[in-house]
Amino acid sequence: MSKADRVQVICLGLSALDQIWRVDRLFAGRSEKIKAAGYGTLGGGMAANAAVTVARLGAAVAFWGRAGNDAAGQEMRSAFGAEGIDVENFRLFPDGRSSVSGIIVDSSGERQIVNFR
């Protein structure tokens, strides 16, 4: 399939940087410490996840959105580029703050999320 024959998609919306901890169980609602079985940093947000999925399926994809010109914004921009996603209209604003989430996921897939925008 030539580049001209590829489906072209624009994904417009939220991009977040997700920090994910995998645990055996979620917090019980009081002060406690839980040891993580795993940790990872991934891109998140519905439009951003859609852009990555569509790119991996072979379409030409552009992501249109905004974030802060901070470490999280730079990391998201770099991750899009690594997936072959056009980021010309993913704007990073000097005084902006990127959306970042802390996500705790238990062994059954239930989760607790803290988001900062």
PDB file of N, CA and C in Angstrom, residues 2 10 13 20 26 32 38-39 41 43 45-46 52 57 62 73 77-79 84 87-88 90-92 94 97 116:
ATOM      1  N   SER A   2       0.669   2.132  -0.942  1.00  0.00           N
ATOM      2  CA  SER A   2       1.458   3.359  -0.994  1.00  0.00           C
ATOM      3  C   SER A   2       0.964   4.345   0.059  1.00  0.00           C
ATOM      4  N   ILE A  10      -7.412  12.248  11.691  1.00  0.00           N
ATOM      5  CA  ILE A  10      -7.008  13.256  12.664  1.00  0.00           C
ATOM      6  C   ILE A  10      -7.711  12.926  13.974  1.00  0.00           C
ATOM      7  N   GLY A  13      -8.151  16.058  20.703  1.00  0.00           N
ATOM      8  CA  GLY A  13      -8.615  15.963  22.081  1.00  0.00           C
ATOM      9  C   GLY A  13      -7.504  15.898  23.095  1.00  0.00           C
ATOM     10  N   ILE A  20       1.457   4.465  35.945  1.00  0.00           N
ATOM     11  CA  ILE A  20       0.632   3.325  36.344  1.00  0.00           C
ATOM     12  C   ILE A  20       1.405   2.409  37.288  1.00  0.00           C
ATOM     13  N   LEU A  26      -6.290  -2.766  45.885  1.00  0.00           N
ATOM     14  CA  LEU A  26      -6.412  -1.319  45.980  1.00  0.00           C
ATOM     15  C   LEU A  26      -6.347  -0.866  47.427  1.00  0.00           C
ATOM     16  N   GLU A  32      -2.275   3.932  54.360  1.00  0.00           N
ATOM     17  CA  GLU A  32      -1.539   2.680  54.337  1.00  0.00           C
ATOM     18  C   GLU A  32      -0.504   2.720  53.219  1.00  0.00           C
ATOM     19  N   GLY A  38       4.502  -3.649  39.814  1.00  0.00           N
ATOM     20  CA  GLY A  38       4.997  -3.134  38.544  1.00  0.00           C
ATOM     21  C   GLY A  38       4.707  -1.656  38.416  1.00  0.00           C
ATOM     22  N   TYR A  39       5.453  -0.979  37.543  1.00  0.00           N
ATOM     23  CA  TYR A  39       5.277   0.451  37.317  1.00  0.00           C
ATOM     24  C   TYR A  39       5.611   0.757  35.860  1.00  0.00           C
ATOM     25  N   THR A  41       5.154   4.196  32.710  1.00  0.00           N
ATOM     26  CA  THR A  41       4.647   5.481  32.264  1.00  0.00           C
ATOM     27  C   THR A  41       4.198   5.321  30.819  1.00  0.00           C
ATOM     28  N   GLY A  43       1.372   6.992  27.586  1.00  0.00           N
ATOM     29  CA  GLY A  43       0.462   8.043  27.148  1.00  0.00           C
ATOM     30  C   GLY A  43      -0.958   7.621  27.420  1.00  0.00           C
ATOM     31  N   GLY A  45      -5.384   9.253  27.603  1.00  0.00           N
ATOM     32  CA  GLY A  45      -6.391  10.144  27.042  1.00  0.00           C
ATOM     33  C   GLY A  45      -7.053   9.447  25.861  1.00  0.00           C
ATOM     34  N   MET A  46      -8.366   9.581  25.739  1.00  0.00           N
ATOM     35  CA  MET A  46      -9.078   8.834  24.696  1.00  0.00           C
ATOM     36  C   MET A  46      -8.594   9.163  23.286  1.00  0.00           C
ATOM     37  N   VAL A  52      -2.752   6.432  18.628  1.00  0.00           N
ATOM     38  CA  VAL A  52      -1.743   5.367  18.656  1.00  0.00           C
ATOM     39  C   VAL A  52      -2.303   4.087  18.045  1.00  0.00           C
ATOM     40  N   LEU A  57      -2.452   0.380  13.313  1.00  0.00           N
ATOM     41  CA  LEU A  57      -3.242  -0.348  12.316  1.00  0.00           C
ATOM     42  C   LEU A  57      -2.864   0.048  10.889  1.00  0.00           C
ATOM     43  N   ALA A  62      -2.683  12.132  12.483  1.00  0.00           N
ATOM     44  CA  ALA A  62      -2.224  13.377  13.095  1.00  0.00           C
ATOM     45  C   ALA A  62      -2.966  13.533  14.417  1.00  0.00           C
ATOM     46  N   GLY A  73       4.648  17.085  28.731  1.00  0.00           N
ATOM     47  CA  GLY A  73       4.294  17.448  27.355  1.00  0.00           C
ATOM     48  C   GLY A  73       5.345  16.999  26.363  1.00  0.00           C
ATOM     49  N   ARG A  77       4.835  14.249  23.334  1.00  0.00           N
ATOM     50  CA  ARG A  77       5.174  14.607  21.955  1.00  0.00           C
ATOM     51  C   ARG A  77       6.163  13.595  21.371  1.00  0.00           C
ATOM     52  N   SER A  78       7.170  13.234  22.154  1.00  0.00           N
ATOM     53  CA  SER A  78       8.171  12.265  21.712  1.00  0.00           C
ATOM     54  C   SER A  78       7.547  10.889  21.463  1.00  0.00           C
ATOM     55  N   ALA A  79       6.641  10.478  22.357  1.00  0.00           N
ATOM     56  CA  ALA A  79       5.986   9.169  22.204  1.00  0.00           C
ATOM     57  C   ALA A  79       5.117   9.125  20.945  1.00  0.00           C
ATOM     58  N   GLY A  84       5.027   7.363  14.843  1.00  0.00           N
ATOM     59  CA  GLY A  84       4.820   7.837  13.478  1.00  0.00           C
ATOM     60  C   GLY A  84       3.636   8.781  13.338  1.00  0.00           C
ATOM     61  N   VAL A  87       2.648  15.399  14.686  1.00  0.00           N
ATOM     62  CA  VAL A  87       2.395  16.235  15.863  1.00  0.00           C
ATOM     63  C   VAL A  87       2.498  17.733  15.563  1.00  0.00           C
ATOM     64  N   GLU A  88       2.392  18.084  14.288  1.00  0.00           N
ATOM     65  CA  GLU A  88       2.495  19.502  13.921  1.00  0.00           C
ATOM     66  C   GLU A  88       1.468  20.357  14.652  1.00  0.00           C
ATOM     67  N   PHE A  90       0.000  19.448  17.604  1.00  0.00           N
ATOM     68  CA  PHE A  90      -0.003  19.152  19.032  1.00  0.00           C
ATOM     69  C   PHE A  90       0.820  20.260  19.665  1.00  0.00           C
ATOM     70  N   ARG A  91       0.152  21.260  20.168  1.00  0.00           N
ATOM     71  CA  ARG A  91       0.795  22.481  20.634  1.00  0.00           C
ATOM     72  C   ARG A  91       1.195  22.387  22.098  1.00  0.00           C
ATOM     73  N   LEU A  92       2.435  22.743  22.369  1.00  0.00           N
ATOM     74  CA  LEU A  92       2.946  22.784  23.735  1.00  0.00           C
ATOM     75  C   LEU A  92       3.109  24.246  24.131  1.00  0.00           C
ATOM     76  N   PRO A  94       4.160  27.357  26.582  1.00  0.00           N
ATOM     77  CA  PRO A  94       5.205  27.635  27.579  1.00  0.00           C
ATOM     78  C   PRO A  94       4.687  27.775  29.009  1.00  0.00           C
ATOM     79  N   ARG A  97       0.262  23.647  31.671  1.00  0.00           N
ATOM     80  CA  ARG A  97       0.579  22.453  32.449  1.00  0.00           C
ATOM     81  C   ARG A  97      -0.071  21.257  31.756  1.00  0.00           C
ATOM     82  N   PHE A 116      -4.229  15.290  37.483  1.00  0.00           N
ATOM     83  CA  PHE A 116      -3.853  16.697  37.645  1.00  0.00           C
ATOM     84  C   PHE A 116      -3.847  17.326  36.265  1.00  0.00           C
TER      85      PHE A 116
END
